[in-house]
Amino acid sequence: MEKHHKFSIWYVLLGFWLVLLFQHMLITAMSIKTIPYSEFLRLLNENKIIEVAIGPNQIQGRMRTSDDSSQRGVLFRTVRVDPEISKLLATHNVTFKGEIESTFMRDLLSWIVPVFMFVGIWYFAMRRIQNQQPGFMTLGKNKARIYEEGETGITFDDVAGVDEAKQELTEIVDFLKTPEKYSAIGGRIPKGILLVGPPGTGKTLLAKAVAGESGVPFFSMSGSEFVEMFVGMGAARVRDLFNQAKQKAPCIIFIDELDALGKARGIGPVAGHDEREQTLNQLLVEMDGFDPSVGVILMAATNRPEILDPALLRPGRFDRQVLVDRPDKIGREAILKVHLRKIKTAPDVDPAEIAGMTSGMSGADLANLVNEAALLAVRHGKSEVSMAEIQEAVERVIAGLEKKNRLINPEEKKIVAYHEIGHALVAMSLPGTDPVQKITIVPRGVAALGYTMQVPTEDRFLMKRSELLNKIATLLGGRAAEKIVFEDVSTGAHNDLSRATDIARSMVVQYGMSEKVGQVYFGGKQNAPMLGINDEISKPFSPATAEVIDKEIQKILAEQFERAVEILNSKRRVLEEAATILLEKETIEGDELKKLLERQQG
Ligand code: ADP
Ligand code: MG
Ligand code: ZN
């Protein structure tokens, strides 16, 4: 479009010139003869003028000439001269002619100047609007930053501490490098990969690394860039992006901050934000429409997966989700190594030691920390960064993060560690619970300060009463550990309590698993979130029964809590040992905990 502005000025000039040329050619083609006024008067006296048309300045007409064969007369033109002077001049036999002052320059200026002014004003106005409102003039044209092959310059070596995510993405890189290998077998590569994780953990970096590793073009665009001023523009932009990508396949399309675009439809302050909905719909259409075997892979990143439209997460769309989590101590050490490589460091700088001081920090925080230390070294007039600067930088960054409420203090950390080990030990001690895979106290999200990852070994359709009870005991294990160790409990368990209570309630009112209440079904919890109702619409039982139900639920919970306390008391030593390790390393694998447990028992 910008090119076009400049051209349009030349078009105007060209047009103008053509008009002049045409006029000139017309005159010559008609072969009008221009004669002096005195000649005209002479011809008039000789009766050679056939007819005239008299204008204010000119006289045109036809005259007879000797060499005129057609007898129709020759066209002529002459410029009038003041009659008084012409009489006088005629008597003195002077040849004279009239002259019209040339108005060419005046005409030209009176035309060209306003045209230029209009074009100029329009051009600048457009430029301004465009600056304020990117995309106003580009109308659906794509703004995706396209990095050509390997141009991102980032490889997996630049990303550290997120080994699981890296491992998952290695397969994608392999596919992009040799798509034939996969299509030969008929294997289907996932269409869409969604990187999920808190801000600053390296999601954007990972996507670039995939492009860098596989050496394919990389189309990068942020979700908010799709949301346009005009309805329909965002959709056009999505279409354009996919078309461009298909031409460049194999390649990667990366939509950063997908949540800006992919918010669930129909929620949000403005009911039915048309533009965003249309854009999202178009994205869904494009995702369904392309065949991954052409080698286009769609990647996206978000730190708020919970607000994404569920349609985006359906199979065939973002069917693979890769968790990019805050790093644990080992991860932080690896990330620090990546960033310390870029600066000059004194021999006393020890990544492991820094990792120990930076619990809870994300990759971006660590990158910031290293940079901060380098700046401090410069300020202190040093030629390399030593541990003193690192120490100071850590304090600065921590102060900043504490303001944002993103770090937990050591006391809290200790509580979280015992709490999580509590869950894990109870789970390991009871049959029928899902195996513990990993325990971590790296804070994630707002609510969870740590978690115990239990992965079901098989799909379950039926649960026995004993299994449900074990599950409740596991959920209460966290709080039980707090009670044993600190003789106090914290608020950190409210999610556990709510889940345990839900199970206990279901046992009583839905599964008929309580002796007092008996084999009845009082279910019918009706959810109608649209109406704001999220509870039993009507209770199909009497108040007396309600009391029994409540008592039964309380009894189940109390019994299971006691059970959890008993289990943990009997494994107090492992509890202490494991919590210490967890505090130190921030994550502990299920297998490691199992070994500790077996050692105590054996
Ligand atoms: P996100 O997209 O998850 O919010 P970014 O990828 O934009 O985070 O990370 C911002 C910066 O932080 C990166 O450019 C990099 O310097 C640093 N960083 C974040 N995570 C890592 C990591 N895992 N390894 C190395 N550097 C990281
Ligand atoms: Mg990002
Ligand atoms: Zn818990």
XYZ file of C-alpha atoms and ligand atoms in Angstrom:
631
model
C 0.000 0.000 0.000
C 2.797 2.354 0.814
C 4.256 1.922 -2.662
C 0.917 2.780 -4.077
C 0.854 6.239 -2.535
C 3.977 7.273 -4.358
C 2.781 5.852 -7.619
C -0.495 7.665 -7.509
C 1.273 11.038 -7.776
C 3.003 9.880 -10.931
C -0.261 8.654 -12.317
C -1.741 12.137 -11.911
C 1.209 13.718 -13.697
C 1.102 11.186 -16.483
C -2.602 11.792 -16.985
C -2.090 15.510 -17.151
C 0.628 15.193 -19.713
C -1.464 12.854 -21.828
C -4.315 15.356 -21.878
C -1.968 18.087 -23.132
C -0.499 15.806 -25.729
C -3.916 14.802 -26.922
C -5.001 18.394 -27.246
C -1.934 19.251 -29.254
C -2.422 16.287 -31.547
C -6.048 17.203 -32.078
C -5.108 20.694 -33.197
C -2.414 19.537 -35.576
C -4.607 16.751 -36.914
C -7.268 19.253 -37.846
C -4.518 21.370 -39.431
C -5.772 24.675 -38.297
C -3.621 27.395 -39.801
C -2.706 30.255 -37.524
C -2.486 33.524 -39.452
C -1.571 37.050 -38.392
C -4.453 39.443 -37.860
C -3.269 41.720 -40.653
C -3.384 38.771 -43.034
C -6.907 38.074 -41.854
C -7.900 41.694 -42.622
C -6.292 41.484 -46.074
C -8.099 38.227 -46.858
C -11.275 39.819 -45.629
C -10.804 42.693 -48.084
C -10.121 40.193 -50.850
C -13.371 38.342 -49.993
C -11.487 35.180 -49.246
C -13.034 34.528 -45.835
C -15.950 32.123 -46.056
C -17.130 32.031 -42.437
C -15.913 32.958 -38.968
C -16.647 32.246 -35.349
C -15.713 35.198 -33.174
C -14.552 34.621 -29.639
C -13.422 37.208 -27.092
C -9.782 36.681 -28.017
C -9.752 34.623 -31.146
C -11.414 34.398 -34.458
C -11.672 31.010 -36.133
C -13.097 30.143 -39.441
C -12.575 28.938 -42.983
C -10.902 30.724 -45.797
C -10.329 30.185 -49.452
C -6.773 29.678 -50.591
C -5.248 29.179 -53.959
C -3.988 25.672 -53.229
C -7.315 24.577 -51.735
C -8.512 21.679 -53.843
C -11.598 20.694 -51.884
C -13.248 24.085 -52.337
C -14.477 23.758 -48.781
C -11.995 26.221 -47.452
C -9.065 25.869 -45.097
C -9.455 26.177 -41.354
C -7.695 29.128 -39.849
C -7.299 30.845 -36.567
C -6.177 34.331 -35.668
C -5.933 36.325 -32.521
C -7.968 39.483 -32.399
C -6.321 42.849 -32.145
C -7.813 46.036 -30.737
C -9.838 47.476 -33.711
C -8.514 51.085 -33.202
C -4.903 49.977 -33.466
C -5.606 47.558 -36.269
C -7.132 50.343 -38.403
C -4.083 52.498 -37.824
C -1.708 49.638 -38.476
C -3.536 48.724 -41.669
C -3.206 52.207 -43.070
C 0.532 52.029 -42.460
C 0.800 48.588 -44.052
C 2.259 46.872 -40.987
C 2.064 43.157 -40.597
C 0.592 42.547 -37.193
C -0.840 39.753 -35.191
C -2.499 39.289 -31.849
C -0.896 37.374 -29.047
C -2.675 35.576 -26.279
C -0.721 35.595 -23.084
C 0.272 32.087 -22.383
C -1.831 30.741 -19.520
C -0.132 27.391 -19.614
C 1.946 27.829 -16.466
C -0.935 29.391 -14.636
C -3.232 26.530 -15.600
C -0.646 24.016 -14.672
C -0.125 25.531 -11.242
C -3.790 25.970 -10.525
C -4.308 22.305 -11.292
C -1.250 20.611 -10.001
C -0.795 22.411 -6.712
C -4.200 21.512 -5.237
C -3.856 17.974 -6.514
C -0.493 17.649 -4.824
C -1.860 19.165 -1.678
C -4.762 16.761 -1.550
C -2.611 13.758 -2.203
C -0.115 14.955 0.364
C -2.663 15.568 3.092
C -4.337 12.247 2.429
C -1.022 10.455 2.503
C 0.048 11.922 5.824
C -3.357 11.448 7.383
C -3.272 7.796 6.397
C 0.205 7.399 7.724
C -0.846 8.775 11.076
C -3.907 6.634 11.342
C -1.809 3.678 10.415
C 0.706 4.435 13.124
C -1.943 4.777 15.772
C -3.964 1.879 14.580
C -1.720 -0.715 13.092
C -3.472 -2.591 10.398
C -5.860 0.146 9.431
C -4.568 0.312 5.930
C -3.106 -3.115 5.621
C -6.619 -4.498 5.759
C -6.136 -8.110 6.613
C -2.668 -8.258 5.175
C -0.426 -10.288 7.305
C 1.916 -8.857 9.830
C 3.331 -12.153 10.925
C 7.009 -11.936 11.480
C 8.491 -14.522 9.222
C 11.832 -15.880 10.125
C 13.432 -17.728 7.280
C 15.137 -21.042 7.746
C 16.935 -21.272 11.016
C 16.898 -17.536 11.235
C 15.676 -17.458 14.782
C 19.201 -18.547 15.639
C 17.882 -20.292 18.705
C 18.382 -23.958 19.353
C 17.467 -26.350 22.092
C 20.808 -25.545 23.708
C 19.465 -22.107 24.553
C 16.551 -23.550 26.442
C 17.278 -25.319 29.683
C 15.455 -26.761 32.636
C 12.415 -27.855 30.677
C 13.626 -31.265 29.585
C 10.222 -32.899 29.374
C 8.879 -30.224 27.054
C 12.045 -30.393 24.987
C 11.728 -34.120 24.643
C 8.176 -33.846 23.362
C 9.174 -31.212 20.842
C 12.106 -33.218 19.546
C 9.631 -35.431 17.747
C 8.145 -32.400 16.017
C 11.584 -31.275 14.914
C 12.225 -34.733 13.540
C 8.990 -34.603 11.588
C 9.782 -31.209 10.107
C 13.199 -32.403 9.061
C 12.033 -35.603 7.423
C 8.299 -35.514 6.834
C 8.633 -38.363 4.313
C 9.638 -40.742 7.057
C 6.340 -40.189 8.820
C 4.071 -40.048 5.794
C 5.624 -43.278 4.464
C 4.380 -45.146 7.504
C 1.125 -43.246 7.462
C 1.694 -41.881 10.912
C -0.153 -38.769 11.797
C 1.708 -35.952 13.386
C -0.247 -33.766 15.775
C -1.730 -30.725 14.099
C -1.455 -28.369 16.950
C 0.862 -28.183 19.911
C -0.067 -25.981 22.792
C 2.675 -24.852 25.145
C 1.165 -24.251 28.535
C 2.925 -22.704 31.477
C 3.363 -19.650 33.669
C 4.855 -16.461 32.182
C 8.576 -16.371 31.610
C 9.187 -20.093 31.556
C 10.429 -20.083 27.990
C 7.402 -20.966 25.888
C 8.163 -18.420 23.198
C 11.801 -19.402 23.385
C 10.948 -23.082 22.912
C 8.851 -22.384 19.841
C 11.709 -20.444 18.310
C 14.083 -23.231 19.199
C 11.888 -25.739 17.368
C 12.087 -23.526 14.289
C 15.825 -23.082 14.721
C 16.434 -26.784 15.201
C 14.347 -27.910 12.272
C 15.529 -25.124 9.977
C 12.118 -24.319 8.549
C 10.412 -20.937 8.128
C 8.727 -19.722 11.251
C 5.629 -17.557 11.174
C 5.224 -15.861 14.497
C 2.252 -13.808 15.526
C 0.724 -12.793 18.804
C -2.910 -13.556 19.517
C -3.711 -9.943 20.225
C -2.511 -8.940 16.766
C -5.421 -10.783 15.245
C -7.979 -8.723 17.018
C -8.604 -5.901 14.625
C -10.371 -2.631 14.424
C -12.830 -3.810 11.828
C -15.000 -6.827 12.118
C -13.776 -9.492 9.786
C -10.206 -8.288 9.505
C -8.879 -10.719 12.060
C -10.496 -13.572 10.205
C -8.965 -12.378 6.957
C -5.627 -12.239 8.667
C -5.903 -15.823 9.880
C -6.788 -16.961 6.369
C -3.861 -15.074 4.937
C -1.470 -16.499 7.501
C -2.441 -20.062 6.707
C -2.261 -19.464 2.961
C 1.221 -18.048 3.256
C 2.274 -20.913 5.460
C 0.965 -23.557 3.086
C 3.076 -22.081 0.319
C 6.167 -22.274 2.485
C 5.601 -25.744 3.902
C 7.210 -27.363 5.733
C 7.015 -24.578 8.249
C 5.759 -23.601 11.676
C 2.972 -21.214 12.516
C 3.338 -19.935 16.052
C 0.555 -18.035 17.767
C 1.849 -16.539 20.978
C -0.550 -15.562 23.761
C -3.306 -17.638 22.256
C -5.650 -16.677 25.097
C -6.066 -13.171 23.643
C -7.665 -14.749 20.624
C -9.000 -18.007 21.918
C -10.972 -16.906 24.940
C -14.037 -19.023 25.348
C -16.813 -17.622 23.205
C -19.695 -16.043 24.943
C -17.890 -15.010 28.101
C -16.231 -11.734 28.896
C -17.555 -8.296 29.680
C -18.954 -7.533 26.259
C -21.337 -10.297 25.414
C -20.387 -11.720 22.058
C -17.333 -9.819 20.993
C -18.066 -10.385 17.332
C -14.662 -9.701 15.978
C -12.817 -12.057 18.263
C -15.400 -14.749 17.777
C -15.150 -14.523 14.030
C -11.405 -14.667 14.208
C -11.508 -17.674 16.491
C -14.023 -19.390 14.232
C -11.785 -18.775 11.259
C -8.856 -20.250 13.148
C -10.883 -23.344 13.917
C -11.921 -23.637 10.281
C -8.332 -23.307 9.089
C -7.135 -25.829 11.618
C -9.710 -28.330 10.469
C -9.004 -27.586 6.850
C -5.330 -28.303 6.673
C -3.684 -31.599 6.469
C -0.597 -31.847 8.644
C 1.059 -34.086 6.076
C 1.786 -30.978 4.001
C 4.197 -30.119 6.767
C 2.596 -27.137 8.420
C 2.676 -27.384 12.176
C 0.706 -25.075 14.336
C 2.150 -24.133 17.695
C 0.666 -21.836 20.271
C 1.519 -20.693 23.757
C -0.618 -19.602 26.654
C -0.297 -19.058 30.347
C -4.038 -19.227 30.868
C -5.218 -22.504 29.401
C -8.291 -22.473 31.596
C -9.908 -19.601 29.715
C -9.355 -21.074 26.262
C -12.369 -22.040 24.242
C -12.827 -25.790 24.655
C -13.245 -26.097 20.897
C -9.564 -25.256 20.511
C -8.535 -28.222 22.599
C -10.578 -30.845 20.806
C -8.821 -33.674 18.987
C -7.583 -32.584 15.603
C -6.856 -29.114 16.834
C -4.442 -28.433 19.674
C -4.378 -32.089 20.411
C -1.058 -32.090 22.142
C -0.369 -30.001 25.170
C 3.125 -29.530 26.435
C 3.610 -28.333 29.968
C 6.386 -25.784 30.401
C 6.776 -25.422 34.115
C 8.800 -23.261 36.447
C 12.189 -24.874 36.886
C 13.269 -26.743 39.994
C 16.720 -26.341 41.458
C 18.478 -28.497 38.878
C 16.540 -26.757 36.117
C 17.510 -23.348 37.442
C 21.132 -24.366 37.515
C 20.933 -25.374 33.854
C 19.183 -22.142 32.867
C 21.755 -20.102 34.785
C 24.525 -21.880 32.912
C 22.935 -20.889 29.608
C 22.776 -17.251 30.575
C 26.100 -17.074 32.421
C 27.755 -18.296 29.231
C 26.947 -14.950 27.680
C 28.788 -12.847 30.251
C 32.267 -12.764 31.711
C 32.272 -14.366 35.131
C 34.768 -14.683 37.923
C 35.790 -18.211 38.950
C 33.852 -17.954 42.203
C 30.497 -17.856 40.411
C 28.779 -21.155 41.016
C 25.491 -21.808 39.170
C 24.442 -24.478 41.674
C 24.801 -22.063 44.550
C 22.797 -19.377 42.745
C 20.135 -21.941 41.929
C 19.814 -22.583 45.638
C 19.112 -18.928 46.289
C 16.536 -18.423 43.571
C 13.730 -20.760 44.472
C 10.519 -20.007 42.614
C 12.098 -17.935 39.871
C 11.244 -18.552 36.252
C 13.669 -18.672 33.353
C 12.936 -15.054 32.525
C 13.626 -14.049 36.130
C 16.964 -15.819 35.969
C 17.887 -14.203 32.663
C 16.994 -10.890 34.232
C 19.091 -11.721 37.286
C 22.214 -12.458 35.240
C 21.760 -9.286 33.265
C 21.257 -7.295 36.437
C 24.486 -8.722 37.853
C 26.372 -7.761 34.699
C 25.063 -4.206 34.953
C 26.110 -4.048 38.577
C 29.613 -5.221 37.690
C 29.887 -2.448 35.127
C 28.670 0.064 37.681
C 31.293 -1.185 40.150
C 33.929 -0.773 37.466
C 34.751 -4.458 37.337
C 35.728 -6.407 34.268
C 33.837 -9.537 35.228
C 30.846 -10.567 37.284
C 31.660 -12.041 40.649
C 29.497 -13.702 43.268
C 29.109 -10.384 45.098
C 27.188 -8.871 42.184
C 25.139 -12.014 41.775
C 24.239 -11.836 45.453
C 23.132 -8.246 45.117
C 21.185 -8.967 41.946
C 19.409 -11.885 43.621
C 18.286 -9.585 46.389
C 17.019 -7.039 43.905
C 15.121 -9.548 41.824
C 13.644 -11.194 44.906
C 12.496 -7.823 46.192
C 10.773 -7.206 42.868
C 9.118 -10.585 42.869
C 7.991 -10.300 46.470
C 6.119 -7.165 45.528
C 4.364 -9.145 42.854
C 3.634 -11.804 45.452
C 5.243 -14.544 43.517
C 7.634 -15.962 46.043
C 6.820 -17.927 49.138
C 8.839 -17.505 52.284
C 10.983 -20.317 53.733
C 8.512 -21.060 56.520
C 5.695 -21.565 54.041
C 7.945 -23.608 51.866
C 8.616 -25.966 54.740
C 4.907 -26.414 55.401
C 4.285 -27.105 51.719
C 7.075 -29.679 51.649
C 5.685 -31.677 54.587
C 2.184 -31.340 53.208
C 3.092 -32.784 49.837
C 5.158 -35.602 51.296
C 2.148 -36.336 53.484
C -0.028 -36.913 50.420
C 2.624 -39.030 48.779
C 3.369 -41.270 51.764
C -0.291 -41.985 52.428
C -0.834 -42.770 48.761
C 2.124 -45.151 48.724
C 0.998 -46.931 51.846
C -2.509 -47.690 50.646
C -3.515 -50.127 47.939
C -5.578 -48.996 44.992
C -4.327 -45.457 44.878
C -2.677 -44.065 41.776
C 1.111 -44.386 41.823
C 2.992 -41.272 42.835
C 5.143 -40.077 39.986
C 6.601 -36.865 41.188
C 6.329 -34.440 44.058
C 7.273 -30.839 43.697
C 7.138 -27.653 45.704
C 7.935 -25.339 42.831
C 5.017 -22.950 43.019
C 2.713 -23.026 40.055
C -0.198 -20.806 39.303
C -1.833 -18.830 42.030
C -3.536 -21.518 44.035
C -1.276 -24.538 44.126
C 1.920 -24.122 46.072
C 3.083 -27.565 45.261
C 1.706 -30.814 44.078
C 1.945 -34.511 44.159
C 1.571 -35.964 40.731
C -0.321 -39.193 40.665
C -0.836 -40.844 37.331
C -3.550 -43.460 36.989
C -2.229 -46.698 35.570
C -5.478 -47.639 33.909
C -8.883 -46.219 33.175
C -11.300 -46.995 35.929
C -14.996 -47.435 35.492
C -15.767 -48.889 38.855
C -14.348 -47.937 42.202
C -14.677 -50.050 45.276
C -15.679 -48.519 48.579
C -12.252 -49.205 50.028
C -10.592 -47.471 47.123
C -12.681 -44.372 47.552
C -11.790 -44.309 51.228
C -8.112 -44.634 50.374
C -8.461 -41.747 48.013
C -9.970 -39.594 50.726
C -7.184 -40.568 53.102
C -4.614 -39.543 50.484
C -6.287 -36.196 49.992
C -6.266 -35.605 53.731
C -2.664 -36.804 54.050
C -1.325 -33.330 53.408
C -3.158 -31.799 56.279
C -2.396 -34.785 58.486
C 1.334 -34.258 57.926
C 1.009 -30.592 58.844
C -0.763 -31.540 62.037
C 1.830 -34.120 63.039
C 4.870 -31.999 62.333
C 3.716 -28.498 63.220
C 0.805 -29.356 65.515
C -1.088 -26.816 63.522
C -2.784 -26.750 60.154
C -2.683 -24.256 57.321
C -5.097 -22.944 54.727
C -3.126 -24.685 52.012
C -5.394 -27.700 52.158
C -8.735 -26.225 51.205
C -8.693 -27.715 47.754
C -7.866 -31.122 49.234
C -10.719 -30.765 51.682
C -13.212 -29.831 49.023
C -12.253 -32.787 46.854
C -12.312 -35.187 49.798
C -15.697 -33.883 50.855
C -17.061 -34.313 47.343
C -16.003 -37.941 47.292
C -17.448 -38.585 50.747
C -20.737 -36.943 49.792
C -20.997 -38.974 46.618
C -20.380 -42.143 48.616
C -23.265 -41.321 50.908
C -25.881 -39.841 48.610
C -25.110 -41.434 45.246
C -23.355 -44.734 45.720
C -25.249 -45.987 48.753
C -22.018 -46.721 50.581
C -23.063 -45.574 54.028
C -24.691 -48.021 56.430
C -26.718 -45.392 58.270
C -28.192 -43.841 55.143
C -28.480 -47.138 53.351
C -28.795 -48.209 49.771
C -30.402 -45.100 48.395
C -29.699 -42.627 45.681
C -30.166 -39.049 46.708
C -28.059 -37.686 43.894
C -29.391 -35.123 41.544
C -26.940 -32.402 42.106
C -28.045 -30.184 39.301
C -25.632 -27.781 37.846
C -27.073 -24.845 36.016
C -24.184 -22.411 35.878
C -26.001 -20.280 33.317
C -28.600 -19.405 35.915
C -26.063 -19.069 38.645
C -27.389 -22.159 40.350
C -24.705 -24.528 41.379
C -26.325 -26.627 43.996
C -29.165 -29.003 44.588
C -32.227 -27.411 43.090
C -34.423 -29.307 45.479
C -33.384 -31.721 48.141
C -35.146 -35.001 47.596
C -34.867 -35.921 51.263
C -36.196 -34.800 54.601
C -34.313 -32.539 56.990
C -33.842 -35.501 59.312
C -32.154 -37.467 56.541
C -30.060 -34.423 55.709
C -28.730 -34.460 59.232
C -27.819 -38.121 58.969
C -26.128 -37.512 55.643
C -24.061 -34.678 57.051
C -23.051 -36.798 60.036
C -22.058 -39.670 57.763
C -19.927 -37.419 55.583
C -18.229 -35.984 58.634
C -17.636 -39.427 60.021
C -16.027 -40.689 56.828
C -13.750 -37.684 56.652
C -12.791 -37.855 60.305
C -12.013 -41.577 60.089
C -9.878 -41.162 57.027
C -8.028 -38.239 58.529
C -7.210 -40.384 61.568
C -6.057 -43.124 59.277
C -3.765 -40.732 57.432
C -2.345 -39.467 60.724
C -1.687 -43.052 61.844
C 0.073 -43.949 58.641
C 2.267 -40.869 58.788
C 3.061 -41.354 62.447
C 4.320 -44.826 61.669
C 6.498 -43.386 58.887
C 7.618 -40.302 60.669
C 11.275 -40.839 59.850
C 10.669 -41.167 56.137
C 8.429 -38.123 56.315
C 11.231 -36.046 57.809
C 13.847 -37.417 55.500
C 11.802 -36.934 52.344
C 10.691 -33.444 53.319
C 14.316 -32.435 53.819
C 15.227 -33.739 50.396
C 12.220 -31.991 48.882
C 13.141 -28.695 50.503
C 16.623 -29.032 49.161
C 15.861 -30.179 45.621
C 12.295 -28.946 45.210
C 11.282 -32.056 43.348
C 11.497 -35.671 44.273
C 10.659 -38.582 42.033
C 8.145 -41.170 43.170
C 10.741 -43.907 42.839
C 13.141 -42.147 45.141
C 10.499 -41.798 47.814
C 9.597 -45.432 47.414
C 13.217 -46.389 48.034
C 13.294 -44.350 51.217
C 10.130 -46.074 52.343
C 11.416 -49.540 51.558
C 14.672 -48.869 53.352
C 12.785 -48.010 56.521
C 10.570 -51.030 56.279
C 13.324 -53.408 55.273
P 7.244 -17.096 27.964
O 6.964 -17.022 26.508
O 7.039 -18.460 28.536
O 6.540 -16.072 28.774
P 9.850 -16.380 27.086
O 10.134 -17.513 26.179
O 9.425 -15.132 26.439
O 8.793 -16.805 28.180
O 11.122 -16.144 28.008
C 11.666 -14.882 28.198
C 13.165 -14.961 28.332
O 13.532 -15.631 29.526
C 13.811 -15.744 27.224
O 14.111 -14.945 26.148
C 15.063 -16.292 27.896
O 16.099 -15.359 27.875
C 14.630 -16.486 29.316
N 14.195 -17.858 29.548
C 12.952 -18.244 29.921
N 12.892 -19.574 30.070
C 14.108 -20.060 29.791
C 14.664 -21.379 29.758
N 13.931 -22.452 30.065
N 15.970 -21.508 29.418
C 16.703 -20.423 29.121
N 16.236 -19.155 29.112
C 14.958 -18.960 29.453
Mg 5.834 -15.595 25.565
Zn -2.655 -30.886 49.394
